[in-house]
Coordinates of C-alpha atoms in Angstrom, one line a residue:
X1 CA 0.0 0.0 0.0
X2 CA 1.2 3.1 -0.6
X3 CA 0.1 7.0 0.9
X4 CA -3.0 8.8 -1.0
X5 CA -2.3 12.1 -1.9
X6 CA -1.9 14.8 -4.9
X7 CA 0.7 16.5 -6.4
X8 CA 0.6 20.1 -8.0
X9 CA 2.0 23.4 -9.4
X10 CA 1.7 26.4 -7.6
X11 CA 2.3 30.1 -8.2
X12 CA 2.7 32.0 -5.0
X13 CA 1.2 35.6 -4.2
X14 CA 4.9 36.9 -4.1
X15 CA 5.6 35.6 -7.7
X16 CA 2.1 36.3 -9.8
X17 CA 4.7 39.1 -11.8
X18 CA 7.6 36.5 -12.4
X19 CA 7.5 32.7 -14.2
X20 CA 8.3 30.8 -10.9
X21 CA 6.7 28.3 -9.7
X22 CA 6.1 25.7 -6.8
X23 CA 5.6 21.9 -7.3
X24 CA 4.5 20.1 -4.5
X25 CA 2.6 17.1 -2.8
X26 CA 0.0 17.0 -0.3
X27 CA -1.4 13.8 1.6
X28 CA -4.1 16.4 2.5
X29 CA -6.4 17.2 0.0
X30 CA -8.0 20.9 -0.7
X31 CA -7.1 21.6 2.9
X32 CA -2.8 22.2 1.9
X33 CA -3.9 25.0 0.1
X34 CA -5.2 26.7 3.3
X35 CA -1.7 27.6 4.4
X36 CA -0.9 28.8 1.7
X37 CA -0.9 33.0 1.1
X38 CA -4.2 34.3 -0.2
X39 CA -4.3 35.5 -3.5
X40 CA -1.8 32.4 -4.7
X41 CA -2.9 31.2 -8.1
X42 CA -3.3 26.9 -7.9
X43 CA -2.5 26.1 -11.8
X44 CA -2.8 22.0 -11.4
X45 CA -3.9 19.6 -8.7
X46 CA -3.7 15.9 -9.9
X47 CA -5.2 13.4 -7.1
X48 CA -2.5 10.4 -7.4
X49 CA -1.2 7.3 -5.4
X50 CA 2.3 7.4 -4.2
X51 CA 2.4 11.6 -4.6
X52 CA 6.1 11.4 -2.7
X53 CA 7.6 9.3 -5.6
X54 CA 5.9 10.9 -8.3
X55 CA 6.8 14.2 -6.8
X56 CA 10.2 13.3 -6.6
X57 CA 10.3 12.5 -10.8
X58 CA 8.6 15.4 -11.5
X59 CA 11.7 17.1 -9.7
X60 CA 14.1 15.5 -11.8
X61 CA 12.4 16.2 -15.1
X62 CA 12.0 20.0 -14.3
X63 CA 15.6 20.2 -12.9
X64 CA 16.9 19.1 -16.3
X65 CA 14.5 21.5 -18.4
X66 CA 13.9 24.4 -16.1
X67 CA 15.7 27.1 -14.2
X68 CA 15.7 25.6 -10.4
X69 CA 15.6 28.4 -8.1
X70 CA 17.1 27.5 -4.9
X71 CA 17.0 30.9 -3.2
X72 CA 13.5 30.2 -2.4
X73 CA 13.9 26.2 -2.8
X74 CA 14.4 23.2 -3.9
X75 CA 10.7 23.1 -5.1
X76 CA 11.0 26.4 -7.1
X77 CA 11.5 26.6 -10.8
X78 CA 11.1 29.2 -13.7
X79 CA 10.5 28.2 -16.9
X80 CA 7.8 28.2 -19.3
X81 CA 4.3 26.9 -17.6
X82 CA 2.8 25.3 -21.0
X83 CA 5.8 23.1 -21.0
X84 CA 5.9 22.4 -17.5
X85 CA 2.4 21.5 -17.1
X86 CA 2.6 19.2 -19.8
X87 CA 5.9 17.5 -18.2
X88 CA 3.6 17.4 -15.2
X89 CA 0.8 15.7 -16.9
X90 CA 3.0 12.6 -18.3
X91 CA 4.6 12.1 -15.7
X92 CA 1.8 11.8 -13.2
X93 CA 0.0 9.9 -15.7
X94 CA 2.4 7.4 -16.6
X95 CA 3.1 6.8 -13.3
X96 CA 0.3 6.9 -11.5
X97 CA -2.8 5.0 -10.7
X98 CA -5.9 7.0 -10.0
X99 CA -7.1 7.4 -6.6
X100 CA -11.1 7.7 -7.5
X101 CA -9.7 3.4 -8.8
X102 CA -8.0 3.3 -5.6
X103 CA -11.0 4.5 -3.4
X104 CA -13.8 2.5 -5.5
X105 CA -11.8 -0.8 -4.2
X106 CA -11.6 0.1 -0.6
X107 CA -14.9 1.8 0.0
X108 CA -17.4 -0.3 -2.1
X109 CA -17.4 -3.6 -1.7
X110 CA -19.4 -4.8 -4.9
X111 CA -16.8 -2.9 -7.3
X112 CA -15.8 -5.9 -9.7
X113 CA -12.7 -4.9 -11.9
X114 CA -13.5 -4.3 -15.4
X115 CA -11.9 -7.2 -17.2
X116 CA -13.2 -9.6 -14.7
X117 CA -16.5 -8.4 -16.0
X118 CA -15.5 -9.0 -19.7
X119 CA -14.2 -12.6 -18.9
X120 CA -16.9 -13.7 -16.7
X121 CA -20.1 -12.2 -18.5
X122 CA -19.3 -13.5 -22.1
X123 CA -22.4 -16.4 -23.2
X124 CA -20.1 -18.7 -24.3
X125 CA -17.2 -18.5 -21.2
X126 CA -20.9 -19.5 -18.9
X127 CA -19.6 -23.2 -18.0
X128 CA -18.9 -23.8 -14.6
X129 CA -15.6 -25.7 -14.6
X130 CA -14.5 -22.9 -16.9
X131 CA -15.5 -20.1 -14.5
X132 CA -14.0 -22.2 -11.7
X133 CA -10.9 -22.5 -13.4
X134 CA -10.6 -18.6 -13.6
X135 CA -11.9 -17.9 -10.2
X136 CA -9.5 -19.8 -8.5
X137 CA -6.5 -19.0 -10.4
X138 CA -3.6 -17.6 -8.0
X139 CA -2.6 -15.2 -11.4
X140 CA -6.5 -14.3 -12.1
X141 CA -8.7 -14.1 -9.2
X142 CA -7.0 -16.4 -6.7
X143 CA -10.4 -17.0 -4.9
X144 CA -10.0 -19.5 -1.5
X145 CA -12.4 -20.4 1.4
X146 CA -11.0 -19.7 4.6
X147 CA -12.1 -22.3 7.4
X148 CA -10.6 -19.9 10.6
X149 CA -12.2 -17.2 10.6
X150 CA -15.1 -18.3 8.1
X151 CA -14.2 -15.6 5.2
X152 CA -14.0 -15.8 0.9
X153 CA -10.3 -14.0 -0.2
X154 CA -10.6 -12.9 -3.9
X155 CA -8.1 -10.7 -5.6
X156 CA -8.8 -7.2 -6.7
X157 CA -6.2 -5.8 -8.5
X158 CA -4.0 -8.0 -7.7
X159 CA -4.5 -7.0 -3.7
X160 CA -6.7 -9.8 -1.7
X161 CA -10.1 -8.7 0.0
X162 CA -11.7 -10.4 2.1
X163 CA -15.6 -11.5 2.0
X164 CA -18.1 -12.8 4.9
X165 CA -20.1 -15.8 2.9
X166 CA -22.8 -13.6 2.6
X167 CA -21.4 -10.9 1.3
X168 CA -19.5 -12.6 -1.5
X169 CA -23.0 -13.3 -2.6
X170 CA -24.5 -9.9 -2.8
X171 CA -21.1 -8.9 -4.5
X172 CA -21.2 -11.6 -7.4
X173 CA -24.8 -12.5 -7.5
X174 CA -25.2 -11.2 -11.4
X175 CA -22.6 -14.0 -12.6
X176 CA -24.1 -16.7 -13.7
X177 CA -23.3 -20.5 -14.9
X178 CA -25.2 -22.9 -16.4
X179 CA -26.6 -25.9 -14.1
X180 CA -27.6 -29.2 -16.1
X181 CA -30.6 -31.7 -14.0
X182 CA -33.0 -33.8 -15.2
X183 CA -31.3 -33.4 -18.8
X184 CA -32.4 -29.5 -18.6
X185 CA -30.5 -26.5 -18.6
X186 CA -31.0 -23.5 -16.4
X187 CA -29.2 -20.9 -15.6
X188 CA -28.1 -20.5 -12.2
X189 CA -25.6 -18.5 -9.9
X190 CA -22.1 -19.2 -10.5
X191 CA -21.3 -18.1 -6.7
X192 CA -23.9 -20.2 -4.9
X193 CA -22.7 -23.0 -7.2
X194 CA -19.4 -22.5 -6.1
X195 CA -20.0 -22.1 -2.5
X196 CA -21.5 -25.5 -2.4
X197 CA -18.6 -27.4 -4.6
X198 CA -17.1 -30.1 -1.8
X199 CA -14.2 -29.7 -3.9
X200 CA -13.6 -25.6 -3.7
X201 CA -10.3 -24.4 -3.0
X202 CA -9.5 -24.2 0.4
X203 CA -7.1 -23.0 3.2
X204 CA -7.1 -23.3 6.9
X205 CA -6.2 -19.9 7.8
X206 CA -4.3 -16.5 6.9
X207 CA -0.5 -15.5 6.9
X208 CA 2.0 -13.0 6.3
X209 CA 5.6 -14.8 6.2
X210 CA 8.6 -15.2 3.8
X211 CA 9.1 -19.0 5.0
X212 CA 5.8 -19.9 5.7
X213 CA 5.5 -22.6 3.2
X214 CA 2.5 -24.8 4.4
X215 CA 0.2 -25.2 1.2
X216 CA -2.7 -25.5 4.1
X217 CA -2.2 -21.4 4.9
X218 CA -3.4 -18.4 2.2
X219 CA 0.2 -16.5 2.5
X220 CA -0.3 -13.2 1.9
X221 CA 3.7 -12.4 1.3
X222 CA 4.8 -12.0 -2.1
X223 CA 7.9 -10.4 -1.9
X224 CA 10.1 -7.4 -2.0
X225 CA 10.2 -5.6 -5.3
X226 CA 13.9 -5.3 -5.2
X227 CA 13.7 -10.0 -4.9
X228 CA 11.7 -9.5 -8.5
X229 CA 14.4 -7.7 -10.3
X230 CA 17.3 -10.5 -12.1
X231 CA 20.7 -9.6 -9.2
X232 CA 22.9 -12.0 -11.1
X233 CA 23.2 -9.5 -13.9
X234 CA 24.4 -6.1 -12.1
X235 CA 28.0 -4.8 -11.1
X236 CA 28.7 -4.0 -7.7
X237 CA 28.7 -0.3 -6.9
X238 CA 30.6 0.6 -3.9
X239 CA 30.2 4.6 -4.4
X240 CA 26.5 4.2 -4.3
X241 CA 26.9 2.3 -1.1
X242 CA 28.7 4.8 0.1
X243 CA 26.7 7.6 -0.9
X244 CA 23.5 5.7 1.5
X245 CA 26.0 5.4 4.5
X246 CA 27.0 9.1 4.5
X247 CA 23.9 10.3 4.1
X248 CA 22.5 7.9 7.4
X249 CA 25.5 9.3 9.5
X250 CA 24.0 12.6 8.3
X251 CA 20.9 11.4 9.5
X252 CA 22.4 10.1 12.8
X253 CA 24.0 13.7 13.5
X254 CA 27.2 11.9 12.7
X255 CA 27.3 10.0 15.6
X256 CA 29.0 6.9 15.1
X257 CA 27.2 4.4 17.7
X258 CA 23.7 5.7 17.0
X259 CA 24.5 5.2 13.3
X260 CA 25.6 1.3 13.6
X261 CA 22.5 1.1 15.2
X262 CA 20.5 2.8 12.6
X263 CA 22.3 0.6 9.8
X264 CA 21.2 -3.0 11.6
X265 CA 18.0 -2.2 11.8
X266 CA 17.4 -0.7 8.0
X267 CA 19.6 -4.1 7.5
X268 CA 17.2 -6.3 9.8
X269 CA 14.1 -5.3 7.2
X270 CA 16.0 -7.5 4.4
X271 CA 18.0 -10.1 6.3
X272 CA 14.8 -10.6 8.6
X273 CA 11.7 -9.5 6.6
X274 CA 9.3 -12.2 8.7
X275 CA 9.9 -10.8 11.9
X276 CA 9.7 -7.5 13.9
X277 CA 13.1 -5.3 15.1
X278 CA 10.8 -4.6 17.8
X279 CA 12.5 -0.9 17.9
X280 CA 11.1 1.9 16.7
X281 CA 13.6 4.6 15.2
X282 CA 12.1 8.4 15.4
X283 CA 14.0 11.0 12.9
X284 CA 13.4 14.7 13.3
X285 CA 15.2 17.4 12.2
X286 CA 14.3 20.0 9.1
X287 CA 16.0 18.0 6.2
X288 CA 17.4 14.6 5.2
X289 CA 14.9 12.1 6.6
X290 CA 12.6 12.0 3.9
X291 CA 15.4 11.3 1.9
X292 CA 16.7 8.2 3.7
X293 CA 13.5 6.2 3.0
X294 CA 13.5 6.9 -0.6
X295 CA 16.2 4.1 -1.3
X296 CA 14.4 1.6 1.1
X297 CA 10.8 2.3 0.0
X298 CA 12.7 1.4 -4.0
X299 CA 13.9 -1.6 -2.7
X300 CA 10.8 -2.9 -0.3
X301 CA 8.4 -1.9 -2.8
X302 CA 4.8 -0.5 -3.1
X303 CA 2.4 -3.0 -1.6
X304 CA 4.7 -3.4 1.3
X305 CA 5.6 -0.1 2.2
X306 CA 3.1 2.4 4.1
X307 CA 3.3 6.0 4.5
X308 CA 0.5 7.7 6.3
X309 CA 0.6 11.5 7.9
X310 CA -3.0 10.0 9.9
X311 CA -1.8 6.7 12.0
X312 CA -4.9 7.9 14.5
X313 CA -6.7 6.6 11.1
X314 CA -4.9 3.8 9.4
X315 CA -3.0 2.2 12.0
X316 CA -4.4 2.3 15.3
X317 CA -8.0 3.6 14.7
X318 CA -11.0 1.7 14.0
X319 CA -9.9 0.2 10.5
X320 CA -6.6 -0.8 10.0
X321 CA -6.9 -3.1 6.7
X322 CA -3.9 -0.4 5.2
X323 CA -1.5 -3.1 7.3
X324 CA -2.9 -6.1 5.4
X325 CA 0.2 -6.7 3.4
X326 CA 2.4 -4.3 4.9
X327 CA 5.9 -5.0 6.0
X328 CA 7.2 -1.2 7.1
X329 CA 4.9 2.0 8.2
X330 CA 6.1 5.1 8.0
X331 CA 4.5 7.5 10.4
X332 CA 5.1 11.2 9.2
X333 CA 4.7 14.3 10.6
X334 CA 3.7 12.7 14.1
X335 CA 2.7 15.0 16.6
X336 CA 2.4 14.4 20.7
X337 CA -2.0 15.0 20.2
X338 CA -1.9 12.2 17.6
X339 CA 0.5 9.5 20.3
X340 CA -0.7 10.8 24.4
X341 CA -3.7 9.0 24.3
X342 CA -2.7 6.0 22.2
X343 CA 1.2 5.1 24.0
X344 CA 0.0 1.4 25.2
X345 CA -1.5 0.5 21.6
X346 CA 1.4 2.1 19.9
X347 CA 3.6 0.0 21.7
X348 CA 1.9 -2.9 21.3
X349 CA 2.0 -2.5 17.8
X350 CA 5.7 -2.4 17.7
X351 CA 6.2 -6.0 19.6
X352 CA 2.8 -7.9 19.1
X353 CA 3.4 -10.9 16.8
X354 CA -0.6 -10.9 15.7
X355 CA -2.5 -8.3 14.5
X356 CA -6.6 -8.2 13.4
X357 CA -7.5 -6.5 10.2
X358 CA -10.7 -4.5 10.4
X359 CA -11.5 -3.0 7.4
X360 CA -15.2 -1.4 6.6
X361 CA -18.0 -3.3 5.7
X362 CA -15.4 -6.9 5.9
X363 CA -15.3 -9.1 9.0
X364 CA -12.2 -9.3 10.8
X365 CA -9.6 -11.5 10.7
X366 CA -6.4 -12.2 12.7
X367 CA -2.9 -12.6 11.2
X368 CA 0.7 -12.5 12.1
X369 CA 2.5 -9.0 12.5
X370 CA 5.7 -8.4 10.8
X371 CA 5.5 -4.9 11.1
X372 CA 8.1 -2.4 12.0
X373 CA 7.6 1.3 12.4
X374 CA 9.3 4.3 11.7
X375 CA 8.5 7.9 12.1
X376 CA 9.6 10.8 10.5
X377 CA 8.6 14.4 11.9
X378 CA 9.5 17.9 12.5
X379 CA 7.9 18.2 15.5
X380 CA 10.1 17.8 18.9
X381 CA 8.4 15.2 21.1
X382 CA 6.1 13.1 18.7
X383 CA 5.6 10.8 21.7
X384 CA 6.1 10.7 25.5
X385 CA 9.6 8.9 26.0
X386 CA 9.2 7.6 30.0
X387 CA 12.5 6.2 31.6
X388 CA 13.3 2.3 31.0
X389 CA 11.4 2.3 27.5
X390 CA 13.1 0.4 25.2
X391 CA 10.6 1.1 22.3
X392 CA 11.6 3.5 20.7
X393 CA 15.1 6.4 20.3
X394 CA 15.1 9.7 18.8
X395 CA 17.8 11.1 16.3
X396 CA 18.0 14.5 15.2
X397 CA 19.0 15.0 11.8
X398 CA 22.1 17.2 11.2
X399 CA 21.4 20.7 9.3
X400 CA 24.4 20.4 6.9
X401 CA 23.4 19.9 4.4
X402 CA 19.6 22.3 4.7
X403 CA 19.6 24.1 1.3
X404 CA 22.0 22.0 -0.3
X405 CA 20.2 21.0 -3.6
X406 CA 22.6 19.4 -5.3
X407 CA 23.1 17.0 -2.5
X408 CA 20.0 16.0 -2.3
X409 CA 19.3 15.8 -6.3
X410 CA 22.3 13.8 -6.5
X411 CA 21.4 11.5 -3.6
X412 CA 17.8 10.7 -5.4
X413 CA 19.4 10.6 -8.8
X414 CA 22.1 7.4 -7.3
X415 CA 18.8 5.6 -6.9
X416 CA 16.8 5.9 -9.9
X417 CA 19.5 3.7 -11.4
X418 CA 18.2 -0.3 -10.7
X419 CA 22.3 -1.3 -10.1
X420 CA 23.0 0.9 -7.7
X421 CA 19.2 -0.4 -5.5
X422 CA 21.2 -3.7 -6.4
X423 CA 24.0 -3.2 -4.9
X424 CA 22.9 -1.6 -1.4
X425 CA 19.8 -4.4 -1.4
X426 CA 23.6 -7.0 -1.6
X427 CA 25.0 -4.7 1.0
X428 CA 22.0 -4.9 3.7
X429 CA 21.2 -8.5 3.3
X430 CA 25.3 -9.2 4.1
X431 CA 25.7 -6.8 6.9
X432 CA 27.1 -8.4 10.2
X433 CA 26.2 -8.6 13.5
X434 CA 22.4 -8.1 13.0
X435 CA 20.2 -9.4 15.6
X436 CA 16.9 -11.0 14.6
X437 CA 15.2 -9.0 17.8
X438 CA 17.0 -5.8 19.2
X439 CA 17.4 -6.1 23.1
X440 CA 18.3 -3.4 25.4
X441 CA 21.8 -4.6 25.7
X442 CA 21.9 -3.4 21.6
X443 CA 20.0 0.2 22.1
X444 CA 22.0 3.4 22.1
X445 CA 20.6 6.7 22.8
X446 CA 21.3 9.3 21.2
X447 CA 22.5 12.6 23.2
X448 CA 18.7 14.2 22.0
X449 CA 16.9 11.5 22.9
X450 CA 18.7 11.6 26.6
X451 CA 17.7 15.3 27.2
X452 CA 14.3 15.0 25.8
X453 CA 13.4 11.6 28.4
X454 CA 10.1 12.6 29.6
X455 CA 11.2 11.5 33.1
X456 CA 14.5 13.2 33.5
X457 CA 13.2 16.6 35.3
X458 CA 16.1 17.3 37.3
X459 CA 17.5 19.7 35.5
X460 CA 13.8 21.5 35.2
X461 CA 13.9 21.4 38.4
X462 CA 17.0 22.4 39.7
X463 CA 16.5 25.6 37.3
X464 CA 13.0 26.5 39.2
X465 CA 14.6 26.4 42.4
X466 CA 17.7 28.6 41.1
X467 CA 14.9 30.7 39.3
X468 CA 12.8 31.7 42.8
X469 CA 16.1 31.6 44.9
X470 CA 17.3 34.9 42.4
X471 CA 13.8 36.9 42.3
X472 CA 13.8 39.6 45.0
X473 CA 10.3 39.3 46.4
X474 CA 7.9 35.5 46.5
X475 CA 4.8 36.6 45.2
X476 CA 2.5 35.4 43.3
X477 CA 3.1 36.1 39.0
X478 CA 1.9 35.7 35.9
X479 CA 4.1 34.3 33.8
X480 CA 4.2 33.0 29.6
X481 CA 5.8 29.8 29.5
X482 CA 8.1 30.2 26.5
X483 CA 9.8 33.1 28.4
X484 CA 10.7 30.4 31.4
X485 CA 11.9 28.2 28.9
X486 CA 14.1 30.6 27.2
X487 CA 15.2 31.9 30.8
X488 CA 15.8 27.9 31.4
X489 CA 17.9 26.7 28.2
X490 CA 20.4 30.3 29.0
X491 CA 20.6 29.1 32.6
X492 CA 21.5 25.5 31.3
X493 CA 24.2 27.2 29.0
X494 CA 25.6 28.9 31.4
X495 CA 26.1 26.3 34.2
X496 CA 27.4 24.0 30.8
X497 CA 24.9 21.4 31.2
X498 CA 24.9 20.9 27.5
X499 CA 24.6 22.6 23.7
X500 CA 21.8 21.0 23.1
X501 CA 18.3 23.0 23.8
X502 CA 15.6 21.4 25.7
X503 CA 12.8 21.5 23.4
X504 CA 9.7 23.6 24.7
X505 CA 7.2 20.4 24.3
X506 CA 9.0 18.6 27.1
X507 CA 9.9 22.0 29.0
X508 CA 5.8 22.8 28.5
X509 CA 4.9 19.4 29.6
X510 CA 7.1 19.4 32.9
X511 CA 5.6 22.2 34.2
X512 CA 1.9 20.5 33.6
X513 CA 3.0 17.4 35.6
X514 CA 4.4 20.0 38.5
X515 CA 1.3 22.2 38.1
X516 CA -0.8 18.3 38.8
X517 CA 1.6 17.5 41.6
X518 CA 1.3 21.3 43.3
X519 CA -2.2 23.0 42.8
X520 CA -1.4 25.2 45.3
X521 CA 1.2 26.5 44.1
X522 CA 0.1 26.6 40.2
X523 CA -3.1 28.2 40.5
X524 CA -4.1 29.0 36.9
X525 CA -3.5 28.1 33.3
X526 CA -4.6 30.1 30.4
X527 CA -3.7 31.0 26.9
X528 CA -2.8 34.1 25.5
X529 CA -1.8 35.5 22.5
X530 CA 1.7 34.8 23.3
X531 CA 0.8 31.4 24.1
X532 CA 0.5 29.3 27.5
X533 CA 0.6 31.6 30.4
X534 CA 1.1 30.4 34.5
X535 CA -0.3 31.8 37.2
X536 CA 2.2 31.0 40.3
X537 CA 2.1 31.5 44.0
X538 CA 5.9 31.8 43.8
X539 CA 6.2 31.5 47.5
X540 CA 3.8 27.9 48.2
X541 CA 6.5 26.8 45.4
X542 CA 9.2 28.0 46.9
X543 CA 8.2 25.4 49.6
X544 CA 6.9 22.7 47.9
X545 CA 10.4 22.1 46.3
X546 CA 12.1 22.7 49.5
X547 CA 14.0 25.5 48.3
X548 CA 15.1 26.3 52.1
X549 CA 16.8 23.1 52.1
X550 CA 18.7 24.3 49.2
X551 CA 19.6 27.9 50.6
X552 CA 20.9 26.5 53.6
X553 CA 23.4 24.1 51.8

């Protein structure tokens, strides 16, 4: 599966007098174009599958026609807007497949592909065997009887969908077949038939797993794309190897431990792809992570790769049938309202070995979970770290390299080239030392991920008491939050705690918990303008963290 989205051409309010212009990609609909400045002039929107990818080709085509203007972007190009709109049009045609296709399949459950129609519909193709024989076809229709749960699995596109008995009836009651007794022939319906054949295909129950070879079991796995493609015929390429590793310790802040970490498990997806790492890696930063999953999503492919910006929605919400055939989810642009409520599930998710798939309208059904989970965001504190998880690590991605557009066109060029995906694909599968689960002896946290733990509020703290042992009178104050936390990451500079800032999330949430631990002391929270806004009894605080102990020391 891959994310639903658009991609589009865009010319800005600021640039309605000059021939620049934005491309783009939106896994939000009409609602992107919100944030954007009023009086902007939208000159295409095409509604696609995999908008990331096609995004990313429409890039490369306009970089090798158009002027690339990188004072405003890497997205930014001037050039001739006939010409680009038809480069935009072939490529997102060529590549694409539509959504309204897409949606028909997952929302209505009677849609019946259009050449299944032609085959099945024509007078003389009528004959049950014949029909039979095409229904049950693993390269046609692939059509089984589950025994546990009770369920019909028929391919659509090429994607298996499940079907209670009676709704594989409703779905297919206008095929028909022929049905000889008494020496007369009437016609009759093919399904019914078929659902009453003692000699119907058949399997006990449903899987998801590379070596999984019981002919008894429907296995959903099919393989990588990258396992498709011929490797005996490629040259190794050491440079393009290369070029992935730099751009991980990039990704890693350059620090060496958290990157061999980060390389086992990107490794563990190929050498292991029927089990879980049972870690879940968290990127943030401005630039570069997006870019690291490009190579992987090339090599895992598009049915088993998952990127959703609404997890609350696909992953852990009411219908989950997104995961069906999924081996990795990306989970972009995560913020802590999507996670607070949802930590046990999430974590469940990550180390479960079965999973049920609920989809709309379908009954549910259980199978094994090879998931692993990744998340990409901008935001700080996606999640609530707590101390003695072993769940999850954050990186933050190194700023090197922000602006640098020919780094980053000739990082996606190395892997538009099939020997190159060969190469790292012969690479990961070979690496070393990787462990089928990670264990907390093998976890290494990075330097942000120690000073954004959730539970480590000494230092927070330790500044509060510094804070009211300095003012001159304990009273009570209004005070905005964000100027604490400024007056907080100075005071850690100076007494060289470390360079690193302590984000305002986890400064923001700290004072929340200290504001539930001592109501008297935190007697009012409002927003302002300017943001959250304390009201403090200065001097019931000064006691409540025993501040006189301190000034006696």
């Amino acid at each position: 599966m891959t994310m639903l989205g658009g991609v589009y051409i865009i010319q800005l309010r600021e640039f309605l007098d000059k021939n620049v212009y934005k491309i783009g990609m939106t896994t939000k609909g009409w609602k992107r174009f919100d944030n954007y400045p009023k009086g902007s002039n939208l000159i295409m929107y095409m509604r696609v599958s995999n908008p990331k990818e096609i995004e990313n080709k429409i890039k490369t085509k306009f970089i090798a026609k158009f002027t690339q203007k990188t004072d405003y972007g890497t997205e930014y190009f001037e050039g001739d807007i006939d010409k680009m709109i038809a480069d935009f049009c072939e490529i997102s045609q060529i590549e694409n497949n539509l959504i309204e296709t897409k949606k028909k399949d997952i929302v209505n459950n009677i849609q019946i592909p259009d050449n299944y129609k032609n085959i099945l519909t024509k007078k003389e193709n009528i004959d049950y065997e014949y029909l039979k024989e095409q229904w049950e076809d693993v390269n046609q229709y692939g059509a089984v009887k589950i025994l546990n749960p009770p369920l019909i699995f028929i391919k659509i596109k090429g994607d298996y969908v499940s079907y209670t008995i009676k709704g594989i009836k409703e779905a297919f009651k206008h095929i028909k077949t022929i049905d000889t007794t008494e020496n007369e022939e009437k016609e009759v319906s093919f399904i019914q038939k078929w659902l009453n054949d003692k000699n119907m295909k058949v399997k006990y129950d449903i899987v998801m797993d590379p070596l999984n070879k019981d002919i008894n079991s429907l296995n959903l796995w099919n393989g990588y794309h990258i396992e498709k493609i011929n490797i005996d015929n490629y040259n190794f390429n050491q440079e393009a190897v290369d070029i992935f590793k730099y751009h991980l310790k990039y990704c890693c802040d350059f620090d060496e431990n958290v990157y061999k970490l980060m390389l086992k498990i990107i490794a563990h997806y190929f050498q292991y792809p029927g089990k879980k790492a049972g870690l879940c890696p968290i990127l943030t930063g401005e630039c570069g992570k997006d870019s690291l999953m490009y190579p992987i999503y090339k090599l895992i492919g598009n049915d088993k790769y998952l990127i959703t910006e609404q997890p609350e929605n696909h992953v852990w919400g009411k219908f989950n049938h997104l995961l069906k055939t999924v081996k990795l989810v990306q989970l972009s642009e995560l913020e802590y309202g999507n996670t607070s409520n949802f930590m046990n599930r999430i974590k469940g998710l990550i180390t479960n070995e079965n999973i049920i798939i609920k989809e709309e309208c379908k009954s549910p059904f259980q199978i094994n979970s090879i998931h692993n989970y990744i998340i990409l965001t901008n935001n700080d504190m996606p999640i609530k770290l707590t101390k003695g998880q072993r769940r999850f690590f954050i990186v933050n991605c190194s700023s090197k390299h922000k602006n640098d557009s020919e780094y980053f066109n000739k990082f996606y060029k190395t892997w538009d080239n099939q020997n190159n995906l060969l190469s790292l694909y012969n690479y990961l599968t070979k690496l070393e030392n990787v462990p089928e689960l990670f264990k907390e002896h093998d976890i290494v946290f990075s330097k942000y991920h120690q000073l954004n733990n959730m539970d480590s509020d000494r230092e927070e703290i330790e500044f509060l008491r510094y804070y009211i042992l300095n003012l001159d009178e304990l009273k009570t104050e209004n005070i905005l939050t964000k100027n604490l936390w400024l007056l907080f990451n100075n005071w850690r500079k100076e007494m060289k705690q470390s360079n690193f800032d302590i984000t305002s999330t986890k400064f923001g949430i700290c004072l929340n918990k200290l504001a539930i631990q001592y109501p008297q002391s935190f007697l009012n929270k409002k927003k302002t303008v300017n943001g959250a806004m304390f009201q403090i009894n200065f001097k019931q605080l000064y006691k409540d963290l025993e501040c006189e102990t301190i000034e006696n020391i």
